PDB file of C-alpha atoms in Angstrom:
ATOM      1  CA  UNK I 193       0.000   0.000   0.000  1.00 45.00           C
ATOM      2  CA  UNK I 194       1.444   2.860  -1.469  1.00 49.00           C
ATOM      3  CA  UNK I 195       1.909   6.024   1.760  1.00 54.00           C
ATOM      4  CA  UNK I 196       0.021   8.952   0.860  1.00 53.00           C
ATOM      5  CA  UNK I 197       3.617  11.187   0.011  1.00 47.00           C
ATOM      6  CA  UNK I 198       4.079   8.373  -2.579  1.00 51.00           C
ATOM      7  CA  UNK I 199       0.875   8.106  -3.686  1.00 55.00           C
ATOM      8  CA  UNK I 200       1.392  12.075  -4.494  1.00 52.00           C
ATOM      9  CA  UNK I 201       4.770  12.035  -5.612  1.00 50.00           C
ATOM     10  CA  UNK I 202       3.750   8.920  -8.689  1.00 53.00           C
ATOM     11  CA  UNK I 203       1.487  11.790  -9.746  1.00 55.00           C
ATOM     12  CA  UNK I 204       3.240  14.686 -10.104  1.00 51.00           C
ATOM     13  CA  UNK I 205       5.526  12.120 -11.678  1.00 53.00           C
ATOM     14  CA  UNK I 206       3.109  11.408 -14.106  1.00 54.00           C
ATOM     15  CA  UNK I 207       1.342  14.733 -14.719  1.00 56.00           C
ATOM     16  CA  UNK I 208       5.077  15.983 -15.368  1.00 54.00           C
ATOM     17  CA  UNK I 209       5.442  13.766 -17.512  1.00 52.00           C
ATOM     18  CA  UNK I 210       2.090  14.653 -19.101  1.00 52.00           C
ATOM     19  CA  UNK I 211       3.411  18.145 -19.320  1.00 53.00           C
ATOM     20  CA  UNK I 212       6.854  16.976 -21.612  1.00 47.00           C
ATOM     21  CA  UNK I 213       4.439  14.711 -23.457  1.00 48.00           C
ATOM     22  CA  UNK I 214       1.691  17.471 -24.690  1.00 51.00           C
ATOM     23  CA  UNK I 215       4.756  19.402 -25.556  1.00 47.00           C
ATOM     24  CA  UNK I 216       5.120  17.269 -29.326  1.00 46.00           C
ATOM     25  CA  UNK I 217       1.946  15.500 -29.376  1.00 65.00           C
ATOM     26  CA  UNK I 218      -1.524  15.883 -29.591  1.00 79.00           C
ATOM     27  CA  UNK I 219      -3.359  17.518 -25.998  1.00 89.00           C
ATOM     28  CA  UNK I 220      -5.117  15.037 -24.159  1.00 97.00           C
ATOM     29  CA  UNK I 221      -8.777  15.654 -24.060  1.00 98.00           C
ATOM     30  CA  UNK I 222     -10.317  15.009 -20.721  1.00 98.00           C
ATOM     31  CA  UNK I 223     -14.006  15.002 -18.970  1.00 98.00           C
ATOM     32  CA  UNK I 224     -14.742  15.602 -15.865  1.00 98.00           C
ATOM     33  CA  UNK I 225     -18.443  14.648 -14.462  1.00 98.00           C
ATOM     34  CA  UNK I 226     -19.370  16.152 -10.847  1.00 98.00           C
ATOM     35  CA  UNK I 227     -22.294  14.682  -9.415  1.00 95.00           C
ATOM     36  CA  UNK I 228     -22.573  18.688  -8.315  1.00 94.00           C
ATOM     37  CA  UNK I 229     -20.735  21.832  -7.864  1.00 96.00           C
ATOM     38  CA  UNK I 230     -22.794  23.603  -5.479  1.00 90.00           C
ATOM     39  CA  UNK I 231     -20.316  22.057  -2.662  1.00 89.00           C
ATOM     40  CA  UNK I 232     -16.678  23.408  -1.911  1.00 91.00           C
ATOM     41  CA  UNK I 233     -15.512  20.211  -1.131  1.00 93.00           C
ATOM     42  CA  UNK I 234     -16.357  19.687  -4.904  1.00 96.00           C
ATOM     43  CA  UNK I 235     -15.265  23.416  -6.249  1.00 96.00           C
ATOM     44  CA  UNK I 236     -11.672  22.779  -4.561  1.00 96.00           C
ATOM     45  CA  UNK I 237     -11.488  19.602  -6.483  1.00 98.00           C
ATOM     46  CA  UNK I 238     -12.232  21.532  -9.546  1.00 98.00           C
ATOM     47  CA  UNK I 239      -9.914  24.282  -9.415  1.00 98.00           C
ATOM     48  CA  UNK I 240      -7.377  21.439  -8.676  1.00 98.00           C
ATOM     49  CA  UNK I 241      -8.156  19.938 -12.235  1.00 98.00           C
ATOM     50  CA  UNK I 242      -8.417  23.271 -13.951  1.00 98.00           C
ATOM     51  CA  UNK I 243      -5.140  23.953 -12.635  1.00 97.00           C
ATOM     52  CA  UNK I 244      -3.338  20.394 -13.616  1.00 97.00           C
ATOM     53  CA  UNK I 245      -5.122  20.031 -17.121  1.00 97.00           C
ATOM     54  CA  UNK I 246      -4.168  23.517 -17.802  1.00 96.00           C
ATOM     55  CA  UNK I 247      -0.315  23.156 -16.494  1.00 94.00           C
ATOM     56  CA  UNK I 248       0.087  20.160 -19.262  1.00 93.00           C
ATOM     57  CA  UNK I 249      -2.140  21.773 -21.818  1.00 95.00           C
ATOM     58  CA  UNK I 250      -5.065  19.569 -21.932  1.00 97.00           C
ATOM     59  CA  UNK I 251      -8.130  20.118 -23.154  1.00 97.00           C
ATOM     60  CA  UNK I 252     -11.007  19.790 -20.419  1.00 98.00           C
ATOM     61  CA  UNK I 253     -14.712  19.626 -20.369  1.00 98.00           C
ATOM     62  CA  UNK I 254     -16.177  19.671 -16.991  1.00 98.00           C
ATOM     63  CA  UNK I 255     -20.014  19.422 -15.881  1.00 98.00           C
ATOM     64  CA  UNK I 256     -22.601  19.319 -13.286  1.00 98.00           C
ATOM     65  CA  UNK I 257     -24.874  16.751 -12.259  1.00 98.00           C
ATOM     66  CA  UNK I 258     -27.247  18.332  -9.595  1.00 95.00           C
ATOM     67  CA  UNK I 259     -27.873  14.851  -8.245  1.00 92.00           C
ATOM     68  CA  UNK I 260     -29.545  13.572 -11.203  1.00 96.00           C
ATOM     69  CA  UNK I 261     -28.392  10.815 -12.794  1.00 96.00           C
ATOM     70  CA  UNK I 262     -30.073  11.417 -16.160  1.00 97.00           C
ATOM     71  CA  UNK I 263     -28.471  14.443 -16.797  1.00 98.00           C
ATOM     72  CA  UNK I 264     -24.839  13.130 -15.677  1.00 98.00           C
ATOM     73  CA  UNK I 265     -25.457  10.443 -18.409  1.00 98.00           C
ATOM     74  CA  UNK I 266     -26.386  12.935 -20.611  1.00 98.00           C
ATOM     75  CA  UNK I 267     -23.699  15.465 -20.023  1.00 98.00           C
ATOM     76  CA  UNK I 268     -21.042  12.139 -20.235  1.00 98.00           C
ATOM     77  CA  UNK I 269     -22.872  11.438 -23.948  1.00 98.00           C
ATOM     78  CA  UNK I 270     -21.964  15.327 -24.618  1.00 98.00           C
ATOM     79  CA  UNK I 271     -18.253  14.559 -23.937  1.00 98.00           C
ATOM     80  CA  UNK I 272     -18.098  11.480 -25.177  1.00 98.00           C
ATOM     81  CA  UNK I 273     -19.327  13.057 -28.864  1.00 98.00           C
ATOM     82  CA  UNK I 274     -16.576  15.912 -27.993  1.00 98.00           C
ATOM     83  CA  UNK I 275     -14.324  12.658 -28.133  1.00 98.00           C
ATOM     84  CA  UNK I 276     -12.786  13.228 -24.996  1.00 98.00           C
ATOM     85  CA  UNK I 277      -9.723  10.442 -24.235  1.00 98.00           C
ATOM     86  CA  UNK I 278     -10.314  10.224 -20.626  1.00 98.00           C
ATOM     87  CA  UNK I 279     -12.997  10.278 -18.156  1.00 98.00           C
ATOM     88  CA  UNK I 280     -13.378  11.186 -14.643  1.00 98.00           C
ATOM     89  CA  UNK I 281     -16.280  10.314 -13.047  1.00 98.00           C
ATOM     90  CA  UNK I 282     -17.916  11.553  -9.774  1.00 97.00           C
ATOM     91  CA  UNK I 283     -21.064   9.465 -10.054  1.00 95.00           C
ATOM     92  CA  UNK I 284     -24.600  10.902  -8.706  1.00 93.00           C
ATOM     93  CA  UNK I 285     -25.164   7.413  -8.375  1.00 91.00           C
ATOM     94  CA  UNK I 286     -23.156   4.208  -8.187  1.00 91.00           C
ATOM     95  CA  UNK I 287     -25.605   2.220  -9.296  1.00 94.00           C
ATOM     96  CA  UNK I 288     -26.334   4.159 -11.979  1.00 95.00           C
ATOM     97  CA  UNK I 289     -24.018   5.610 -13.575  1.00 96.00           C
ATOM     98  CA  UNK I 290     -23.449   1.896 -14.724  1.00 97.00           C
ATOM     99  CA  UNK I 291     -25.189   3.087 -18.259  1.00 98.00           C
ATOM    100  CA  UNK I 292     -22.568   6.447 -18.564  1.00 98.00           C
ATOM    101  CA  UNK I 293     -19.742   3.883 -18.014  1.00 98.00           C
ATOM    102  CA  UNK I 294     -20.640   1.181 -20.103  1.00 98.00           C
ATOM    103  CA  UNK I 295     -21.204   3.900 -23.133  1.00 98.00           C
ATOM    104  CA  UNK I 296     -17.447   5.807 -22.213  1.00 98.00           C
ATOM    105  CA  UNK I 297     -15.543   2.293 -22.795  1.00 98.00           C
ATOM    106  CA  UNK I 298     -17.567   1.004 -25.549  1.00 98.00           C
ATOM    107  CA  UNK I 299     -15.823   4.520 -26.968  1.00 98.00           C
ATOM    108  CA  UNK I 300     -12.646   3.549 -26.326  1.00 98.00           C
ATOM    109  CA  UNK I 301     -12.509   5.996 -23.187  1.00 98.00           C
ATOM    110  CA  UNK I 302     -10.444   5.618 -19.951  1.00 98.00           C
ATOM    111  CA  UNK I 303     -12.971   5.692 -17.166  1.00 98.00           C
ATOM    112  CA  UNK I 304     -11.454   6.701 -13.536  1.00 98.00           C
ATOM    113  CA  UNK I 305     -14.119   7.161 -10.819  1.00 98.00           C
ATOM    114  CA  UNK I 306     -13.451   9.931  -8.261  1.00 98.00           C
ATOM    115  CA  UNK I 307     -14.391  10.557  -4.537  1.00 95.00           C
ATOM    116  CA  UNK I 308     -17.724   7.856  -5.266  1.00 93.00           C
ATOM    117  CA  UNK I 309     -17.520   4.155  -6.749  1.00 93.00           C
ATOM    118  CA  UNK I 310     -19.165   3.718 -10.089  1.00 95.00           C
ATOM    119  CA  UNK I 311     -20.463   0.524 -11.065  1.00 96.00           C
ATOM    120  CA  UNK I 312     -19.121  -1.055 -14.175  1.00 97.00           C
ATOM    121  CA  UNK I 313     -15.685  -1.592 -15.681  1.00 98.00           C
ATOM    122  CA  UNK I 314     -13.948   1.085 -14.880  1.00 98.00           C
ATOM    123  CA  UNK I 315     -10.207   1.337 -15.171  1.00 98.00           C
ATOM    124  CA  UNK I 316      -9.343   2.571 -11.392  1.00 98.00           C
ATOM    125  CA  UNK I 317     -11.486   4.091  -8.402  1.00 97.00           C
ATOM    126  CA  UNK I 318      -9.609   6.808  -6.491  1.00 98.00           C
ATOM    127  CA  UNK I 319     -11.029   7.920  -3.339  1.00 97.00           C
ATOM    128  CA  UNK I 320     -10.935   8.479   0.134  1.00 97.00           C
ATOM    129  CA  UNK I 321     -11.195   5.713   3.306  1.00 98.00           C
ATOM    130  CA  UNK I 322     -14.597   6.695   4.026  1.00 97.00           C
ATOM    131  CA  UNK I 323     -15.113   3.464   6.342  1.00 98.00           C
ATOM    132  CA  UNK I 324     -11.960   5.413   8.464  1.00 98.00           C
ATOM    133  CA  UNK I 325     -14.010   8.405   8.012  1.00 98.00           C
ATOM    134  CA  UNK I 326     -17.338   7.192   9.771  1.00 98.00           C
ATOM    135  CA  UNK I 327     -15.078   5.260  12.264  1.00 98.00           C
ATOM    136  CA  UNK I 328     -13.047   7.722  13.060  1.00 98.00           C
ATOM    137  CA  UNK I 329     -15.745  10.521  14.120  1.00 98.00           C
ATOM    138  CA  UNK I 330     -18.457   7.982  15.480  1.00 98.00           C
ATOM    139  CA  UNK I 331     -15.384   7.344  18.039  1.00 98.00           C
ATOM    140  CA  UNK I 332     -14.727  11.253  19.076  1.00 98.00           C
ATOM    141  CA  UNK I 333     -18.765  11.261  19.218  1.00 98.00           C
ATOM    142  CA  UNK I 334     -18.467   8.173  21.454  1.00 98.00           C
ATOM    143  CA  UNK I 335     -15.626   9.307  23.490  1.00 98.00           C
ATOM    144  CA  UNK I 336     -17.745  13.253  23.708  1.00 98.00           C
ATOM    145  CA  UNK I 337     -20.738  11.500  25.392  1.00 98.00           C
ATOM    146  CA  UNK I 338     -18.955   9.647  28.140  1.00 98.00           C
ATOM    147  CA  UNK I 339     -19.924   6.141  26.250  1.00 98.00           C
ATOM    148  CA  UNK I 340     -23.485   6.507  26.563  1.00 98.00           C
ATOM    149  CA  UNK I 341     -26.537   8.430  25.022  1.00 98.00           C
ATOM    150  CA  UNK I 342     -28.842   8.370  21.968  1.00 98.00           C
ATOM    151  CA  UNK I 343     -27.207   9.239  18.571  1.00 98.00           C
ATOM    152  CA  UNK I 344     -29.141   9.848  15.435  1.00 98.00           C
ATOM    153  CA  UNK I 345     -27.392   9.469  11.828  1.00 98.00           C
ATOM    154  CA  UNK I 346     -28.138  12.088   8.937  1.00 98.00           C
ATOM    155  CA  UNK I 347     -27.701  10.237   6.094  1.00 97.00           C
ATOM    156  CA  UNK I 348     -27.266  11.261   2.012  1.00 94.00           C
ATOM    157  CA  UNK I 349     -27.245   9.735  -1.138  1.00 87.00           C
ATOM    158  CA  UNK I 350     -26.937   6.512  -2.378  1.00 83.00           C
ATOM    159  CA  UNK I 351     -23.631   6.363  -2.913  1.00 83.00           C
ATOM    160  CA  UNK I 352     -20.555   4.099  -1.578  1.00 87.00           C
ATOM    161  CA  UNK I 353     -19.070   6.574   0.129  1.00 91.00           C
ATOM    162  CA  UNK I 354     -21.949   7.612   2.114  1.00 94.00           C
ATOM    163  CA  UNK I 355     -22.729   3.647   2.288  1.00 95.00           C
ATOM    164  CA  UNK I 356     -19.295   3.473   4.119  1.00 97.00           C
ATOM    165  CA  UNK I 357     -19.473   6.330   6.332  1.00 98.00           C
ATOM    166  CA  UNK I 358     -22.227   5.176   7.741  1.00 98.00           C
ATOM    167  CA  UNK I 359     -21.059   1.578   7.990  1.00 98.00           C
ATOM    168  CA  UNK I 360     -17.714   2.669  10.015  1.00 98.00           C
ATOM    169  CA  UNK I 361     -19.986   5.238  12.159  1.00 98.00           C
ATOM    170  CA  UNK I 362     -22.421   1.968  12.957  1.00 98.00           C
ATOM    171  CA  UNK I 363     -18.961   0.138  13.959  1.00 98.00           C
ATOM    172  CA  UNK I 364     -17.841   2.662  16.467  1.00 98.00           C
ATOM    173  CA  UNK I 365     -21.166   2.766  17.687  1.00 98.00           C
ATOM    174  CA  UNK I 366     -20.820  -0.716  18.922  1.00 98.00           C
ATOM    175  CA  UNK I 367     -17.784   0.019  20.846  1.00 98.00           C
ATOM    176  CA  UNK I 368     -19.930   1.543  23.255  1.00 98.00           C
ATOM    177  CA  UNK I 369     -22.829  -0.500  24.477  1.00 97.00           C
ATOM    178  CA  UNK I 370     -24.564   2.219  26.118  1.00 98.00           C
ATOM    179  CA  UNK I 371     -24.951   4.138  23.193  1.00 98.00           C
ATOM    180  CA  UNK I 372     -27.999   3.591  21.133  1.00 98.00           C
ATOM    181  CA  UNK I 373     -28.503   4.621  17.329  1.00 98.00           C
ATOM    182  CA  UNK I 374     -32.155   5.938  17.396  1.00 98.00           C
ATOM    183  CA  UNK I 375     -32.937   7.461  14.295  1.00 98.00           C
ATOM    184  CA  UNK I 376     -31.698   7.424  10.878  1.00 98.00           C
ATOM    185  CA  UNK I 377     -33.101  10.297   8.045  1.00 98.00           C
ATOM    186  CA  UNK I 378     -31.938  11.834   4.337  1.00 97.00           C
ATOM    187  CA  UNK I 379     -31.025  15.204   4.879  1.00 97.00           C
ATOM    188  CA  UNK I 380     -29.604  14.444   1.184  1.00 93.00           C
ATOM    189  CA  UNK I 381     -25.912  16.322   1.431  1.00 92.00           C
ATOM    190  CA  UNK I 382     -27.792  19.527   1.303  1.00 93.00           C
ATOM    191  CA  UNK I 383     -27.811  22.375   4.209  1.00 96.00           C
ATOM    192  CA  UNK I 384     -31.321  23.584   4.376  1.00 97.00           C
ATOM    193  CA  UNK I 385     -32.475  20.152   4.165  1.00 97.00           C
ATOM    194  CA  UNK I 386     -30.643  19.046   6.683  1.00 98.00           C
ATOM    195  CA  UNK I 387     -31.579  21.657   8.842  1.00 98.00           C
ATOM    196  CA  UNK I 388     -35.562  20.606   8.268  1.00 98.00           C
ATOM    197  CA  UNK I 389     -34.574  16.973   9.094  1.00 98.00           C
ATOM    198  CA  UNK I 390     -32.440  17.798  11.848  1.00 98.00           C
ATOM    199  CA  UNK I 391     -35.206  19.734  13.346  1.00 98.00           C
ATOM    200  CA  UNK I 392     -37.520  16.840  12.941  1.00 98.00           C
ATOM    201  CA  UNK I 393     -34.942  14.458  14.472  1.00 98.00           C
ATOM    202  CA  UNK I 394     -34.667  16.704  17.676  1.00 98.00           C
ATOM    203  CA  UNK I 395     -38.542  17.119  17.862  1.00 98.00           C
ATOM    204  CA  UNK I 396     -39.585  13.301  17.739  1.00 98.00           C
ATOM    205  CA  UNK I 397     -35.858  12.411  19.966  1.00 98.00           C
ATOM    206  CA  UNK I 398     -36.359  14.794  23.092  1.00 97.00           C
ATOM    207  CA  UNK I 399     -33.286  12.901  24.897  1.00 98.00           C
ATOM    208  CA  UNK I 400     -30.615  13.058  21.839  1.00 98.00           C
ATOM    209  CA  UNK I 401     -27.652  13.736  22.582  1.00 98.00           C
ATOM    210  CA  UNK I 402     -25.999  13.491  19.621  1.00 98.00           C
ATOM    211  CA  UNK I 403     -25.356  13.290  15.794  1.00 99.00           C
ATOM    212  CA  UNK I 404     -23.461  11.844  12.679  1.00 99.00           C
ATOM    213  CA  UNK I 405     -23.960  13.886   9.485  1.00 98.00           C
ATOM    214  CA  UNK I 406     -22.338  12.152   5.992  1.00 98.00           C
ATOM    215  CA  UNK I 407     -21.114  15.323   5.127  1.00 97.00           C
ATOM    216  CA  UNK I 408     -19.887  18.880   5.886  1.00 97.00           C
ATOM    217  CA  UNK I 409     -22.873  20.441   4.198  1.00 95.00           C
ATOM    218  CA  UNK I 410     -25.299  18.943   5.775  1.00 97.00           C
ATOM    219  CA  UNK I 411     -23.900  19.295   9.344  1.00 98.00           C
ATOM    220  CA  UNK I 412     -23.837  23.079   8.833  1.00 98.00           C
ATOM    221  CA  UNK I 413     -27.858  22.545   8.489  1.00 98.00           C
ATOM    222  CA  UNK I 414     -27.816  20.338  11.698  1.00 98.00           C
ATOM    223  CA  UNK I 415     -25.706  22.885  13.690  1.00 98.00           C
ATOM    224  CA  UNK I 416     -28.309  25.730  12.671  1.00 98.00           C
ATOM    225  CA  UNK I 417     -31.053  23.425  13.506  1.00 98.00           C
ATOM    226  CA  UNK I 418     -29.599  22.756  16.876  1.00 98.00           C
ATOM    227  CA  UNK I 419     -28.094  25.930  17.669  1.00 98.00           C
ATOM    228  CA  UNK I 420     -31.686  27.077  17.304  1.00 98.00           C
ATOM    229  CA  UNK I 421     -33.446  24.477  19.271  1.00 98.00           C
ATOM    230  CA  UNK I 422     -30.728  25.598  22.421  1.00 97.00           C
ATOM    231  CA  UNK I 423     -30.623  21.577  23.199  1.00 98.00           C
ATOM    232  CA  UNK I 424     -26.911  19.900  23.852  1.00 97.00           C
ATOM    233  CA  UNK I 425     -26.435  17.778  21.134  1.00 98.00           C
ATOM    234  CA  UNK I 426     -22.990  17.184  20.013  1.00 98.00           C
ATOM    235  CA  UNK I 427     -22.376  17.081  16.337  1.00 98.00           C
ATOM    236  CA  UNK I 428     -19.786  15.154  14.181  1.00 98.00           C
ATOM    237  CA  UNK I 429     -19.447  14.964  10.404  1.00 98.00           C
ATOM    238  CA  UNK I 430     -17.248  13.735   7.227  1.00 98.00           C
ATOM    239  CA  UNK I 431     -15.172  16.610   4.386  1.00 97.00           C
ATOM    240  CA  UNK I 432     -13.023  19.173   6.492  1.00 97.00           C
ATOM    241  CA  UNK I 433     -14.579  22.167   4.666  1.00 96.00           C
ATOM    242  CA  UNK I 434     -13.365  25.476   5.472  1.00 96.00           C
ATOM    243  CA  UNK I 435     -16.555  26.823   7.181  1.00 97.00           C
ATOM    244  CA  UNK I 436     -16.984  23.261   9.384  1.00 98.00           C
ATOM    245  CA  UNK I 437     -13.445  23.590  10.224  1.00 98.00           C
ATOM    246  CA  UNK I 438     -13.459  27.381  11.114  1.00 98.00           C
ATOM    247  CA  UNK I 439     -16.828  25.844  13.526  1.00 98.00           C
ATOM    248  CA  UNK I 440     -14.904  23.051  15.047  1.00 98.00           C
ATOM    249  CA  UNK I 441     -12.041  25.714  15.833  1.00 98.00           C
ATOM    250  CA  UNK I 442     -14.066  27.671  18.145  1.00 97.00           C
ATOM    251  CA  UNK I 443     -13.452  25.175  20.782  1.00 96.00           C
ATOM    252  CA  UNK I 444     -17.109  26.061  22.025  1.00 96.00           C
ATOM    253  CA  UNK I 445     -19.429  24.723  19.427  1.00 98.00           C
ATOM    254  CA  UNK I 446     -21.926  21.498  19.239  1.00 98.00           C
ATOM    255  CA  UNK I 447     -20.216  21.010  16.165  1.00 98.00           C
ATOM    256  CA  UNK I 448     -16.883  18.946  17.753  1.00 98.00           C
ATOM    257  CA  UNK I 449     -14.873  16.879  14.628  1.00 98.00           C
ATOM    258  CA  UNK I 450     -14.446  16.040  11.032  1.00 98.00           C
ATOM    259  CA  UNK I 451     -13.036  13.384   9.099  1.00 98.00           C
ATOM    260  CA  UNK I 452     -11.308  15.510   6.468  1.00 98.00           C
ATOM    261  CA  UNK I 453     -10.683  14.661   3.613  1.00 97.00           C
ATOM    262  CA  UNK I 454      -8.144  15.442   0.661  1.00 97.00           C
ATOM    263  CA  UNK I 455     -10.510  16.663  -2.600  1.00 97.00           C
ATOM    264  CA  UNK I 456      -6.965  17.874  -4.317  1.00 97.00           C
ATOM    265  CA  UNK I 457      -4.916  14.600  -3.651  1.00 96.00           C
ATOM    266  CA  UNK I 458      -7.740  12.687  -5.107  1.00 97.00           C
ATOM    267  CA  UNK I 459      -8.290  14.343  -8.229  1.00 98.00           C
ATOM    268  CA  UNK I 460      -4.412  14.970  -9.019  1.00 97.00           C
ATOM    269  CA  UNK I 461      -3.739  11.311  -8.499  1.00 98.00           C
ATOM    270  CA  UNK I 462      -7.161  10.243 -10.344  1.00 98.00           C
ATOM    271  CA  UNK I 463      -5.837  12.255 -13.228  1.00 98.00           C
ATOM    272  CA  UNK I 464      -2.747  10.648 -12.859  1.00 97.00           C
ATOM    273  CA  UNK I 465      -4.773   7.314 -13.467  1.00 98.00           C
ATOM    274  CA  UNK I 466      -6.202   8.210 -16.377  1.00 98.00           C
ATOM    275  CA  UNK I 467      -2.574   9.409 -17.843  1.00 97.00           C
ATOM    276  CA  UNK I 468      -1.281   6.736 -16.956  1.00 97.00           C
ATOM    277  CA  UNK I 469      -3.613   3.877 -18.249  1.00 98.00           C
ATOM    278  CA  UNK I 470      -4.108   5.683 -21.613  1.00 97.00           C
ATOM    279  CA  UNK I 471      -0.554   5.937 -22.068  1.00 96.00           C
ATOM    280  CA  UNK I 472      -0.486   1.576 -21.997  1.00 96.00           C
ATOM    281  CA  UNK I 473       0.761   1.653 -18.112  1.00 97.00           C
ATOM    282  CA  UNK I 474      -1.073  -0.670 -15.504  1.00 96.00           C
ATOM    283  CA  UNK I 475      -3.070   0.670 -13.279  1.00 97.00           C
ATOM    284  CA  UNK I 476      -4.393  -0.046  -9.535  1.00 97.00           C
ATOM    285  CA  UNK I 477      -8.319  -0.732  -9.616  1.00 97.00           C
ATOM    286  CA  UNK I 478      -8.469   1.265  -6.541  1.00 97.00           C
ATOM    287  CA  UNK I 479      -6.713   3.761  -4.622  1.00 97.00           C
ATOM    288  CA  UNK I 480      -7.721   4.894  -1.767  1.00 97.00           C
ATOM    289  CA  UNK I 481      -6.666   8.412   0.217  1.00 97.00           C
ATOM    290  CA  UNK I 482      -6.360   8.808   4.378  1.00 96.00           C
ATOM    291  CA  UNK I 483      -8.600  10.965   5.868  1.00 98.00           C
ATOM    292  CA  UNK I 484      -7.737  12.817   8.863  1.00 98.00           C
ATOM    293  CA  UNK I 485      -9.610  13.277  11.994  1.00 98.00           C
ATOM    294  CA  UNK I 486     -10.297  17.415  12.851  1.00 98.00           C
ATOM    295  CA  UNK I 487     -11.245  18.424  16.296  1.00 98.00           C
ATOM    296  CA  UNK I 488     -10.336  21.804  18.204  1.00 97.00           C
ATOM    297  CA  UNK I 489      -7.303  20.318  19.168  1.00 97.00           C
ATOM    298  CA  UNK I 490      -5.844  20.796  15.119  1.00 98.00           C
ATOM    299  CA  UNK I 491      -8.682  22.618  13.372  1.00 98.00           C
ATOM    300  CA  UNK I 492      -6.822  25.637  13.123  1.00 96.00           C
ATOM    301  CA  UNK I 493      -3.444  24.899  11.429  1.00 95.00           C
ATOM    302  CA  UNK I 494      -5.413  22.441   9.164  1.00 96.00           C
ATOM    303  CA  UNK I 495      -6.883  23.384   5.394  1.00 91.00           C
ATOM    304  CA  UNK I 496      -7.903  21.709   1.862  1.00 89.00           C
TER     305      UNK I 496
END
C-alpha cells in the first residue's frame, strides 16, 4: 500500500510527464463529471483539475450533475461526442451511472471514478477511506458522550461513500454499548435540508444527545437546527470544509470533529490514473486516500 507522500509524488511524476508529453503530441482531451458543484468540497477539487489540465495543456470539459443521474449520463454522452480520451467520473449514483460507463468504454474511453464508486468496468477508483471516516468521528462522538446516550445518523445519497461512512460510524457505535442509534433520516448532502430533518430528528428524539452527518454540508444545516433548538447535542461529520473547520475551531461549538478529507490529492492522483492507463501503463483498480480526523485540538493549522 502505497503512503500517501508516494501516492502524491507517482502523480506529479506522471502529470510531469504529461506536461513533456503534450509538448510534441496531440493535448489530451479530458471530462470531468461532478455529481454537483454547489459544494466546496467539490469546487476545490475543480480548481485542482483546472489547474493540472491547464499546467500540461489539456483540453477539459467539466459538468454538473445536480444529483440527477439522467443528466450526468447525458452530459457524459456530450463529452463522449466531444471525443474526450479520458474520463473522470464523480457518479450521482453508483448504481447508476453503470449506463454512462458502459457507453465511455464502448468509446474507447479511460474511465477513472473519483471521490464515489461507479459501477461497471472502470479502469481505477480513487477515493478516500470513508469506512476510516465514519469510524473515526463515530469514536470522538463516542468518546464526547462519556460512552453513553442516543445518537441519530443524517444520512445522504446513495452512494458508496456515504454507504461506508455510515457503515464505520455503525462500527464505532458498537464500541460503546450504552450508546444507542435511534434514528436514521436523508437530509440528502444539502444544508437547508438538513436543517428541516435535523429539526424533525430533535422534535420526535427529546433525549438526543448526539449526531453523525455524511457530510460537511449537511452538518452546517444540523448545527443551525440545533443551535436554534438551544438543546446539547454534540455534532460530528465527514469533508473538512473550510466553514466546518473554522466551527470546530471555536473550541465552544456542538459542532466537535471532522473526518477531512483530501478533494486535491484525489483528483491529481485520479488524473494521474487516467494518464497513466491511456498511455499503456497498468493501473491499480483502486486507490484509496487517508482521511484525517479534525477536532479543536488541530482545526486551526489544518486546510484543503
Amino acid at each position: 500500500m502505497l503512503s500517501k507522500f508516494k501516492k502524491l509524488a507517482v502523480a506529479a511524476s506522471v502529470l510531469t510527464l504529461g506536461m513533456a508529453f503534450n509538448a510534441t503530441a496531440k493535448p489530451v482531451s479530458v471530462g470531468m463529471s461532478f455529481q454537483e458543484l454547489n459544494n466546496e468540497y467539490f469546487v476545490t477539487m475543480k480548481e485542482a483539475l483546472e489547474s493540472a489540465t491547464g499546467d500540461m495543456g489539456a483540453q477539459l470539459y467539466i459538468s454538473d450533475a445536480a444529483h440527477d443521474v439522467s443528466k450526468q449520463t447525458s452530459d457524459i454522452e456530450d463529452m463522449l461526442q466531444k471525443k474526450i480520451d479520458i474520463l473522470l467520473i464523480n457518479p450521482a449514483d453508483s448504481v447508476g451511472a453503470e449506463t454512462a460507463v458502459l457507453a465511455a468504454k464502448k468509446a474507447g474511453v479511460v474511465v477513472i471514478a473519483i471521490d464515489a464508486q461507479a459501477n461497471g468496468p472502470i479502469d481505477s477508483f480513487v477515493g478516500s477511506k470513508n469506512y476510516d471516516a465514519g469510524l473515526m468521528a463515530g469514536k470522538r462522538l463516542g468518546e464526547a458522550l462519556g460512552g453513553k446516550g442516543e445518537v441519530a445518523i443524517l444520512d445522504g445519497i446513495p452512494v458508496v461513500p456515504i454507504l461506508e461512512r455510515v457503515r464505520g460510524f455503525e462500527a464505532a457505535m458498537k464500541e460503546y454499548p450504552n450508546i444507542k442509534i435511534v434514528t436514521k433520516l436523508n437530509g440528502k448532502q444539502e444544508r437547508d435540508t438538513a436543517m428541516n430533518v435535523t429539526e424533525n430528528m430533535l422534535q420526535a428524539n427529546p433525549t438526543l444527545n448526539g449526531i453523525f452527518s455524511v457530510n460537511d454540508v449537511g452538518s452546517l444545516g444540523a448545527l443551525a437546527a440545533i443551535e436554534s433548538s438551544g438543546r446539547d447535542v454534540k455534532l460530528v461529520s465527514v469533508d473538512g470544509s473550510p466553514e466546518a473547520v473554522a466551527e470546530i475551531a471555536k473550541g465552544n461549538s456542538p459542532f466537535i470533529a471532522t473526518s477531512a478529507q483530501f478533494p486535491r490529492d484525489q483528483v491529481r492522483i485520479g488524473l494521474a490514473m487516467g494518464l497513466a492507463k491511456y498511455w499503456g501503463a497498468n493501473v491499480p483498480k483502486e486507490v484509496p486516500i487517508d482521511v484525517k480526523l479534525i477536532d479543536k485540538t488541530n482545526a486551526k493549522d489544518f486546510h484543503w
